CSV table of C-alpha atoms in Angstrom, one decimal:
chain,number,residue,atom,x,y,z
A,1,UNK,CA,-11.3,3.7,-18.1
A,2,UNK,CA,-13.4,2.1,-20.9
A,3,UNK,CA,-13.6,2.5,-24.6
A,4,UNK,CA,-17.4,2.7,-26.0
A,5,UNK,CA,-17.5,-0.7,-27.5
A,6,UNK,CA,-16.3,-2.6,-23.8
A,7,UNK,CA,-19.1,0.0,-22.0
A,8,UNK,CA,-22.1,-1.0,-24.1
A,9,UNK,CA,-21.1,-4.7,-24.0
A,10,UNK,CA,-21.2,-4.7,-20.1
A,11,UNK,CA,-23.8,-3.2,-20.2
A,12,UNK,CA,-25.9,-5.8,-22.1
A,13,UNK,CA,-24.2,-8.4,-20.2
A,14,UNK,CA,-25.7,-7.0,-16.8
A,15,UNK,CA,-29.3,-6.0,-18.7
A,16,UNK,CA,-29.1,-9.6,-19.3
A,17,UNK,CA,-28.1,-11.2,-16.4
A,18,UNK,CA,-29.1,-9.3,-13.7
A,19,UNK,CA,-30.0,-13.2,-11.6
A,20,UNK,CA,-26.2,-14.3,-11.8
A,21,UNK,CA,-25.0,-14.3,-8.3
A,22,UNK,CA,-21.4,-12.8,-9.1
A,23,UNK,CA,-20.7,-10.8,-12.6
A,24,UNK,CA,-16.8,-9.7,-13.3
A,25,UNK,CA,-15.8,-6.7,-14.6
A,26,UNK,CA,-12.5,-6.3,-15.9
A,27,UNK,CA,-11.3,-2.8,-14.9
A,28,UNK,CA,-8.5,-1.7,-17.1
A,29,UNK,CA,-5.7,0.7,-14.8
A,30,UNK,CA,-4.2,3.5,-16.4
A,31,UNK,CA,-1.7,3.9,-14.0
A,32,UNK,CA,1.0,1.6,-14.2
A,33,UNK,CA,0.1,0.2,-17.4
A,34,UNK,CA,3.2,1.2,-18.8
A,35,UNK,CA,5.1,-2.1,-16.5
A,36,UNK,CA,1.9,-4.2,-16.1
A,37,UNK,CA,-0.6,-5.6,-18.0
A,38,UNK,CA,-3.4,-5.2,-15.4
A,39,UNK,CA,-6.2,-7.3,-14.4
A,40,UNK,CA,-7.9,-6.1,-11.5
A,41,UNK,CA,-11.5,-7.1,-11.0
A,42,UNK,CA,-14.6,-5.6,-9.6
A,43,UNK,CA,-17.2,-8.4,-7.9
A,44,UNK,CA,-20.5,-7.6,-8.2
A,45,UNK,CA,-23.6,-9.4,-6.5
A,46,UNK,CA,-26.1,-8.3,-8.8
A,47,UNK,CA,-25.7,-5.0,-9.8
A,48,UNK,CA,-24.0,-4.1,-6.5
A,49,UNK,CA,-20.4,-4.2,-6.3
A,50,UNK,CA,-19.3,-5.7,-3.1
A,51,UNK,CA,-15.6,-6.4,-3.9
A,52,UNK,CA,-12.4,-5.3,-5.3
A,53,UNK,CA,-9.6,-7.2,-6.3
A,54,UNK,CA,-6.7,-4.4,-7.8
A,55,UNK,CA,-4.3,-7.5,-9.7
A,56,UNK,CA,-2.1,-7.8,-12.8
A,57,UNK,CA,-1.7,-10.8,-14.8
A,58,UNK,CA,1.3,-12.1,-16.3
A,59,UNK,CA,1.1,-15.4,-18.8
A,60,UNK,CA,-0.7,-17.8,-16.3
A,61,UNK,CA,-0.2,-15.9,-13.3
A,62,UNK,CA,-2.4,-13.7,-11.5
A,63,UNK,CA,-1.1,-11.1,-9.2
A,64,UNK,CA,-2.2,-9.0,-6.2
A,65,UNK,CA,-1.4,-6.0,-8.2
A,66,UNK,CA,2.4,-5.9,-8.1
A,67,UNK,CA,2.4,-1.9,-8.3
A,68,UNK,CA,0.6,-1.3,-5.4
A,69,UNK,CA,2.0,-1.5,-2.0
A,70,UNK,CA,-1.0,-2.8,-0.1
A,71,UNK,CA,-3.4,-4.8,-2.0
A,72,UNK,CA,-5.9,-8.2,-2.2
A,73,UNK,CA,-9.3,-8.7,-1.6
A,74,UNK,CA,-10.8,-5.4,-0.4
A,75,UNK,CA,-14.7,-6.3,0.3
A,76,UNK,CA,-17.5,-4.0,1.5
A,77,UNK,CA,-17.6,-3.7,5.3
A,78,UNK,CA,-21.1,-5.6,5.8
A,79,UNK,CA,-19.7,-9.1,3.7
A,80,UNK,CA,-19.8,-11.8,6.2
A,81,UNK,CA,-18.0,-15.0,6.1
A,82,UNK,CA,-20.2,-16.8,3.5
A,83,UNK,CA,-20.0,-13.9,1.1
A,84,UNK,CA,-16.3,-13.5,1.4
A,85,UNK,CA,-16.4,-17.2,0.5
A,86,UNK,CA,-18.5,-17.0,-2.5
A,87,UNK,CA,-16.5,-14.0,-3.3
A,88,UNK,CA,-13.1,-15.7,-3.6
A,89,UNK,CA,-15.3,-18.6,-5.0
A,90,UNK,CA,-16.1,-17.0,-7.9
A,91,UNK,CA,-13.5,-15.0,-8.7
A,92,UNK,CA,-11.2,-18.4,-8.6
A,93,UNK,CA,-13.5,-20.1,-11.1
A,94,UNK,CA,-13.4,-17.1,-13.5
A,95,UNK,CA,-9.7,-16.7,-13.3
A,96,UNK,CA,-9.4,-20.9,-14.1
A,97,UNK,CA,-11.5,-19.9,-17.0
A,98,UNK,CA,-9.8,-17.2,-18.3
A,99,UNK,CA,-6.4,-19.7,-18.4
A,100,UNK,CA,-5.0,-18.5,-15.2
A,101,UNK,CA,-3.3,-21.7,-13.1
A,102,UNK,CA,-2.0,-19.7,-10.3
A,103,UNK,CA,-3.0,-16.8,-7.8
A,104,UNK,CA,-0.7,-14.9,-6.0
A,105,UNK,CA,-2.5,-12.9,-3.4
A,106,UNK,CA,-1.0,-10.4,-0.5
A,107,UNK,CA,-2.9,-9.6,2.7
A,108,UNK,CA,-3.8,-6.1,3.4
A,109,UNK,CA,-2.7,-5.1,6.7
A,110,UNK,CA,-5.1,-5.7,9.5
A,111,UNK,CA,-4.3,-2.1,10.8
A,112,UNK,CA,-5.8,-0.5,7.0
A,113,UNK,CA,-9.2,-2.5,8.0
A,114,UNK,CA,-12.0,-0.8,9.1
A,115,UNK,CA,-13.1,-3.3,11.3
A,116,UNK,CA,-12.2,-7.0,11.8
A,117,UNK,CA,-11.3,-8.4,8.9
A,118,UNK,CA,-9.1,-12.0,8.5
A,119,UNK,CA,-11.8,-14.1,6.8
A,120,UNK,CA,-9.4,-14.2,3.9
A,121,UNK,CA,-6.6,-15.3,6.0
A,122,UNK,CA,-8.3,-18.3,6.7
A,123,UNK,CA,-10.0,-18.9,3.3
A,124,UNK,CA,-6.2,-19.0,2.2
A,125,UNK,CA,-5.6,-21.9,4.6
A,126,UNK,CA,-8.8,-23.5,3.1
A,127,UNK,CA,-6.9,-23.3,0.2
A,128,UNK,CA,-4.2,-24.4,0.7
A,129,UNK,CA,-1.9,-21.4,-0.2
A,130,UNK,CA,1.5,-21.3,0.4
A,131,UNK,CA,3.0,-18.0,2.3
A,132,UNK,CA,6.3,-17.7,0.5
A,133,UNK,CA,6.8,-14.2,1.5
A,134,UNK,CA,6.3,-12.3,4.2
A,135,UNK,CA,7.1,-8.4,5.3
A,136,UNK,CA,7.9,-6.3,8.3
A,137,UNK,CA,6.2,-3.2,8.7
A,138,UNK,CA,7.5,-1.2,11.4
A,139,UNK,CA,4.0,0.9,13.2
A,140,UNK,CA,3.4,3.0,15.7
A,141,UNK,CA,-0.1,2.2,17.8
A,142,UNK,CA,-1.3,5.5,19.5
A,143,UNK,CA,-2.7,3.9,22.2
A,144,UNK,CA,0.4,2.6,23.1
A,145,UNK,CA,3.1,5.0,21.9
A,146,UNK,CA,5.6,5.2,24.3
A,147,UNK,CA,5.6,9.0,26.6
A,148,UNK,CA,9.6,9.5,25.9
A,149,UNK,CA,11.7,9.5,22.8
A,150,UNK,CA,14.8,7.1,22.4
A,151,UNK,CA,17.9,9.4,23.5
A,152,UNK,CA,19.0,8.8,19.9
A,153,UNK,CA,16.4,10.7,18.5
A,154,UNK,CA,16.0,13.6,21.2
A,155,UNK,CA,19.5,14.5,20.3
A,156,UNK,CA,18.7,15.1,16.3
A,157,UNK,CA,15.5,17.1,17.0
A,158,UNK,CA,17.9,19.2,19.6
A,159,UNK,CA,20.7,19.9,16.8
A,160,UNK,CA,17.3,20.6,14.4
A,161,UNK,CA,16.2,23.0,16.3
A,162,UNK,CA,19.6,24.7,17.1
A,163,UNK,CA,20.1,24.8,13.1
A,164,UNK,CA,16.6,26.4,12.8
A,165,UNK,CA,15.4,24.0,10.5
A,166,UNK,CA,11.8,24.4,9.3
A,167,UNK,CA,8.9,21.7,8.1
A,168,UNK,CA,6.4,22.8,5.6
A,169,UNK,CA,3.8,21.1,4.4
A,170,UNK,CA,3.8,21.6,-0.1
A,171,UNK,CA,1.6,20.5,-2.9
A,172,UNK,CA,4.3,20.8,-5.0
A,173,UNK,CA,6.1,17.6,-5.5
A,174,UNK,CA,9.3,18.8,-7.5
A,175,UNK,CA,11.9,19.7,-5.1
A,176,UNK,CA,11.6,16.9,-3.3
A,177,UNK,CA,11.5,14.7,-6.1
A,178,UNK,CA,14.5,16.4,-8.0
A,179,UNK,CA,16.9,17.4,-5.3
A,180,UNK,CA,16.8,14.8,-2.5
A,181,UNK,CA,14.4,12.1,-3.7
A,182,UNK,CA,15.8,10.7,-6.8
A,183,UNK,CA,19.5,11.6,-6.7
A,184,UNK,CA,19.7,9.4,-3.1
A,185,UNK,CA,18.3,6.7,-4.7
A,186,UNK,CA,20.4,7.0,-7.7
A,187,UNK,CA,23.4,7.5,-5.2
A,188,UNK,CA,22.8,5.1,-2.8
A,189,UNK,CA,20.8,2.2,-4.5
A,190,UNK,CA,20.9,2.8,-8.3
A,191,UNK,CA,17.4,2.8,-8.2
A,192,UNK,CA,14.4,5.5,-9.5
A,193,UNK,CA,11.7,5.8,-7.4
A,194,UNK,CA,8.5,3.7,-7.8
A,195,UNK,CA,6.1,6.7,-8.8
A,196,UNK,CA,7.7,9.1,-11.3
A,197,UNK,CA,7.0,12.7,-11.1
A,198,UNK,CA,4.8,12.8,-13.1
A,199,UNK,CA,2.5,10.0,-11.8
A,200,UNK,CA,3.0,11.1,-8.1
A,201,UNK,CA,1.6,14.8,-9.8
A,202,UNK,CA,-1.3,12.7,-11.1
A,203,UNK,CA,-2.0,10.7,-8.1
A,204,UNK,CA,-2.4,14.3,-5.9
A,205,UNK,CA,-4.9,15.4,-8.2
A,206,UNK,CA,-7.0,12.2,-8.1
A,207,UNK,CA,-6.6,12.0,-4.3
A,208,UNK,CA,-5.2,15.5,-3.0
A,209,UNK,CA,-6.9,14.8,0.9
A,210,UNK,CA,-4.7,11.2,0.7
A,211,UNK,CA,-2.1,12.2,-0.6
A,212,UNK,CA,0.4,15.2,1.4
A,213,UNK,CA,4.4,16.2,1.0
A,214,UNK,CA,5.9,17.8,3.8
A,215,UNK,CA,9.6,18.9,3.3
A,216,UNK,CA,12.1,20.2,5.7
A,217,UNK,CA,14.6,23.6,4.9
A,218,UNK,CA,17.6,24.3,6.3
A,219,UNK,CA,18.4,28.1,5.4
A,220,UNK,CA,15.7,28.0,2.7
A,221,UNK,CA,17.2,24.9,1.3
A,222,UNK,CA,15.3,21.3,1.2
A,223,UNK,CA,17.4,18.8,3.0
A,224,UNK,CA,14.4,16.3,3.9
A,225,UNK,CA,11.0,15.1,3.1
A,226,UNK,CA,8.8,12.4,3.2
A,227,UNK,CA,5.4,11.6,1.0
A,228,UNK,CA,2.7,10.3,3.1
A,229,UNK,CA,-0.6,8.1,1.9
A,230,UNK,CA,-3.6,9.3,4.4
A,231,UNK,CA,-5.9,6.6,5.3
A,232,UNK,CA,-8.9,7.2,7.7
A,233,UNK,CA,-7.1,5.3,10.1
A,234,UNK,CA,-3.8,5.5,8.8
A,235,UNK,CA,-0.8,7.8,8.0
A,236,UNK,CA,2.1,6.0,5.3
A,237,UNK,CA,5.4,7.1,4.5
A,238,UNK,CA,5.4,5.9,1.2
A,239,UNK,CA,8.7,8.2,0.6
A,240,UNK,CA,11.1,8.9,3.1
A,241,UNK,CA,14.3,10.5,2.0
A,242,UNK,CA,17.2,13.1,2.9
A,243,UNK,CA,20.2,15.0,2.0
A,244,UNK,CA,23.7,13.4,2.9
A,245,UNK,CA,23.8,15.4,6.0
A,246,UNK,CA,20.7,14.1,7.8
A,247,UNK,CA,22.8,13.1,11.0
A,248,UNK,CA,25.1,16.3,11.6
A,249,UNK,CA,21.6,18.4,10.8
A,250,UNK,CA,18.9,15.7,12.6
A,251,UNK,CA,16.3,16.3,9.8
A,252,UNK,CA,14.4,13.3,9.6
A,253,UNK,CA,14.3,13.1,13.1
A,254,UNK,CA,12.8,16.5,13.5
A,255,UNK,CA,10.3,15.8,10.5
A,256,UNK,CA,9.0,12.4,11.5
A,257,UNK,CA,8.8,13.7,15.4
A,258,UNK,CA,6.8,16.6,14.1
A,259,UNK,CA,4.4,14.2,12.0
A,260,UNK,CA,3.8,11.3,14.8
A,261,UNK,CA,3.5,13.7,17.2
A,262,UNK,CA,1.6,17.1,16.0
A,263,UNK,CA,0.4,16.7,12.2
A,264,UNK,CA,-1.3,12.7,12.9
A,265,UNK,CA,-1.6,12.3,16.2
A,266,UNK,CA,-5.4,11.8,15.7
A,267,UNK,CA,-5.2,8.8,14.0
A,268,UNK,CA,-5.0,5.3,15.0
A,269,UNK,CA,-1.7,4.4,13.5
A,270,UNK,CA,1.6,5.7,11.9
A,271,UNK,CA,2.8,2.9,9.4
A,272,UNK,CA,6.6,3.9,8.5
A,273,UNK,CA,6.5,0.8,6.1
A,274,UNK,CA,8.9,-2.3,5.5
A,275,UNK,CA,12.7,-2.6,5.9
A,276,UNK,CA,12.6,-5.7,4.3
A,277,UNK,CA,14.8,-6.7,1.3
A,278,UNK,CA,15.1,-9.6,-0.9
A,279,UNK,CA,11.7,-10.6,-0.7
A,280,UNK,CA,11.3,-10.4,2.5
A,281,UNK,CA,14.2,-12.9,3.3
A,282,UNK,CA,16.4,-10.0,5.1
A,283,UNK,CA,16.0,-6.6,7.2
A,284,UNK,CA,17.4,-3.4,7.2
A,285,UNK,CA,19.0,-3.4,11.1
A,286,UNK,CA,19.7,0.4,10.8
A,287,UNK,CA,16.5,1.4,8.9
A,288,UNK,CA,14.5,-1.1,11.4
A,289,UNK,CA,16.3,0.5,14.6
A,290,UNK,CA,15.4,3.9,13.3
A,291,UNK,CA,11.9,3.3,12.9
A,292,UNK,CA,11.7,1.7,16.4
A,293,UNK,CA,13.4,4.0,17.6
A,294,UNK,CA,10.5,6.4,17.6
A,295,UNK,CA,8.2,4.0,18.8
A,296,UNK,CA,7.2,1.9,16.1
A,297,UNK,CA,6.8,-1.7,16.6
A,298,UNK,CA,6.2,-5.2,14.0
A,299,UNK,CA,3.1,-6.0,12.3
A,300,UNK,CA,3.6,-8.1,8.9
A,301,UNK,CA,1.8,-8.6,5.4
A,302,UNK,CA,1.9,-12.1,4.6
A,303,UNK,CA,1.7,-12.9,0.7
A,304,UNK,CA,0.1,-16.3,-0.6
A,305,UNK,CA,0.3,-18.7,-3.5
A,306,UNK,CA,-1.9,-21.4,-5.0
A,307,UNK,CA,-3.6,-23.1,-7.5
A,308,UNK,CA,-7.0,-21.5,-9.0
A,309,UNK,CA,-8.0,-24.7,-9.3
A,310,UNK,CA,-8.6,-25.1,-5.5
A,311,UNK,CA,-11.9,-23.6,-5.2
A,312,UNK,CA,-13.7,-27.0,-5.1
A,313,UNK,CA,-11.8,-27.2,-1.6
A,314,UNK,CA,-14.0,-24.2,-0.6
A,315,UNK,CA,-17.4,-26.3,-1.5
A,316,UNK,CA,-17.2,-28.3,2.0
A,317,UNK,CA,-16.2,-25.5,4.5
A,318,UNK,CA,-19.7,-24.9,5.5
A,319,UNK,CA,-21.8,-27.9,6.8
C-alpha cells in the first residue's frame, strides 16, 4: 500500500536508475501494523524483482518479520548462489545505511521450498550469525507416513464415530473463533489469538484458496476446529483448538485423521507446527506426543543474528 507522493518518487528513482544492480523498495504492511512498525523489502535486479524479505524494524534492529510465522529471504526459484549472495549483499549494505546495526533473520522451512534451497543457510555461516533460537516443527512426510495409526488415536476416532460427530469444511470464521478458539486460550493460557477475527476475515478474502476452516459438531454443536494455511506443497495448522471435552468425544483426533488422510493427502507434507515454548528453549511433551502420534516427525527453523556490518565478509566467498 502506497500513498501518491511515495508512488511517483519510486518511480523517478527507477526511471532514473534503471543500471543499479539492486534497487529497494520499502513495502509498507497493513496488516499487523497496528504491533509493528514494518520494514519488509522488495529486491529488485533492475526492474525485476527477484526477492522478498517480509521484516519489521525496531530502533536498530531489523527483524524477519516477527508477525509472520514463516519468514526470511524468499528469492525467485531460478537465483543461483551468486545472486543469492549479491542479494543478501545488498540488502545488508542498505539496512547499515539506513542505521540498522543488527539483523535478525529466521529460515523458512526447507519443506515450504519449491526446490532446493539452503544457500542462505550457509551465507549465514559466511556471516557469522549466531543461531540463538531454534524450533521444532512436528511434520508428516507422505512418502513416508506410517500405514497404521498409534492405538491412542484409533481409540478417539472410534468414540467419534460412535458419538456421530461430523467435520465440515466453513468460510465462516466466527464460531470457531468465538466459542472454542478464543475462550481456550483465554482459559487455558490467558492469551488472545495471534490473528483477530477480523484480520483472519481479511486474510480469507485476500487468499480464500490458502486459507480453509474446517470445524467439527457434535449434535449440531462446534466442539473442534482447526485453521489451515494451504501451500502448494504444504498444509499448516496455524489454529488448532477444542472444547474441554476433546478426550471423552475424540474430536481432534477424528478431525486431523480426516485432514491427513482424506482432505490433503495429495500434498507433499502436513506441518502441524511447533510445540516449542520459551523461545524455543522447552517442548510441549503432550502436544509433541500428540502430533507424533499421527505420524508426524521433527524438522526445525533455525533463527539467526548478526551484525549488518558483516557484508564485507561476503566479498571473498567467491575466488
Amino acid at each position: 500500500k502506497y500513498n501518491t507522493e511515495y508512488k511517483q518518487l519510486w518511480n523517478a528513482f527507477i526511471s532514473e536508475a534503471k543500471n543499479a544492480t539492486f534497487l529497494f523498495q520499502r513495502e509498507f504492511m497493513e496488516y499487523h501494523s497496528d504491533r509493528f512498525v514494518d520494514y519488509s523489502l522488495l529486491v529488485f535486479k533492475g526492474e525485476t524483482l527477484v526477492a522478498v524479505i517480509p521484516a519489521n524494524r525496531n530502533e536498530e534492529t531489523f527483524y524477519s518479520h516477527q508477525g509472520l510465522t514463516y519468514g526470511g529471504l524468499v528469492i525467485k526459484e531460478s537465483l543461483k548462489l551468486k545472486d543469492i549472495l549479491e542479494v543478501l549483499k545488498s540488502s545488508l549494505q542498505f539496512l547499515e545505511a539506513e542505521g540498522i546495526k543488527t539483523c535478525n533473520i529466521k529460515l523458512l522451512p526447507s519443506i515450504y521450498t519449491t526446490a532446493p534451497s539452503e544457500a542462505l543457510d550457509y551465507l549465514l555461516f559466511i556471516l557469522k550469525g549466531d543461531l540463538y533460537r531454534k524450533d521444532v516443527l512436528s511434520v508428516i512426510d507422505y512418502n513416508a507416513v506410517p500405514k497404521t495409526l498409534s492405538k491412542v488415536r484409533k481409540r478417539g476416532i472410534k468414540r467419534a464415530e460412535q458419538q456421530g460427530l461430523v467435520v465440515k469444511e466453513e468460510t465462516d470464521f466466527k464460531a470457531f473463533w468465538n466459542t472454542v478458539l478464543i475462550p481456550n486460550l483465554e482459559q487455558r493460557f490467558n492469551k488472545k489469538p495471534v490473528h483477530s477475527l477480523s484480520e483472519i476475515e481479511n486474510l480469507y478474502q485476500q487468499f480464500p484458496k490458502q486459507i480453509r476452516q474446517f470445524n467439527v459438531y457434535y449434535n449440531d454443536t462446534i466442539v473442534a476446529g482447526t485453521t489451515i494455511f494451504e501451500t502448494k506443497k504444504v498444509a499448516h495448522a496455524q489454529y488448532i483448538s477444542a472444547t474441554e471435552n476433546k478426550q471423552e468425544l475424540g474430536s481432534l483426533d477424528f478431525l486431523f485423521h480426516h485432514l491427513i488422510h482424506t482432505v490433503f493427502n495429495h500434498k507433499h507434507y502436513f506441518d502441524f507446527g511447533i510445540s516449542n515454548e520459551n523461545q524455543g528453549q522447552n517442548i510441549n511433551e503432550g502436544l509433541l506426543y500428540w502430533k507424533e502420534s499421527f505420524g508426524a516427525r521433527t524438522i526445525t527453523q533455525d533463527f539467526y543474528s548478526f551484525n549488518t556490518a558483516n557484508h564485507n565478509l561476503l566479498d571473498a566467498v567467491l575466488l
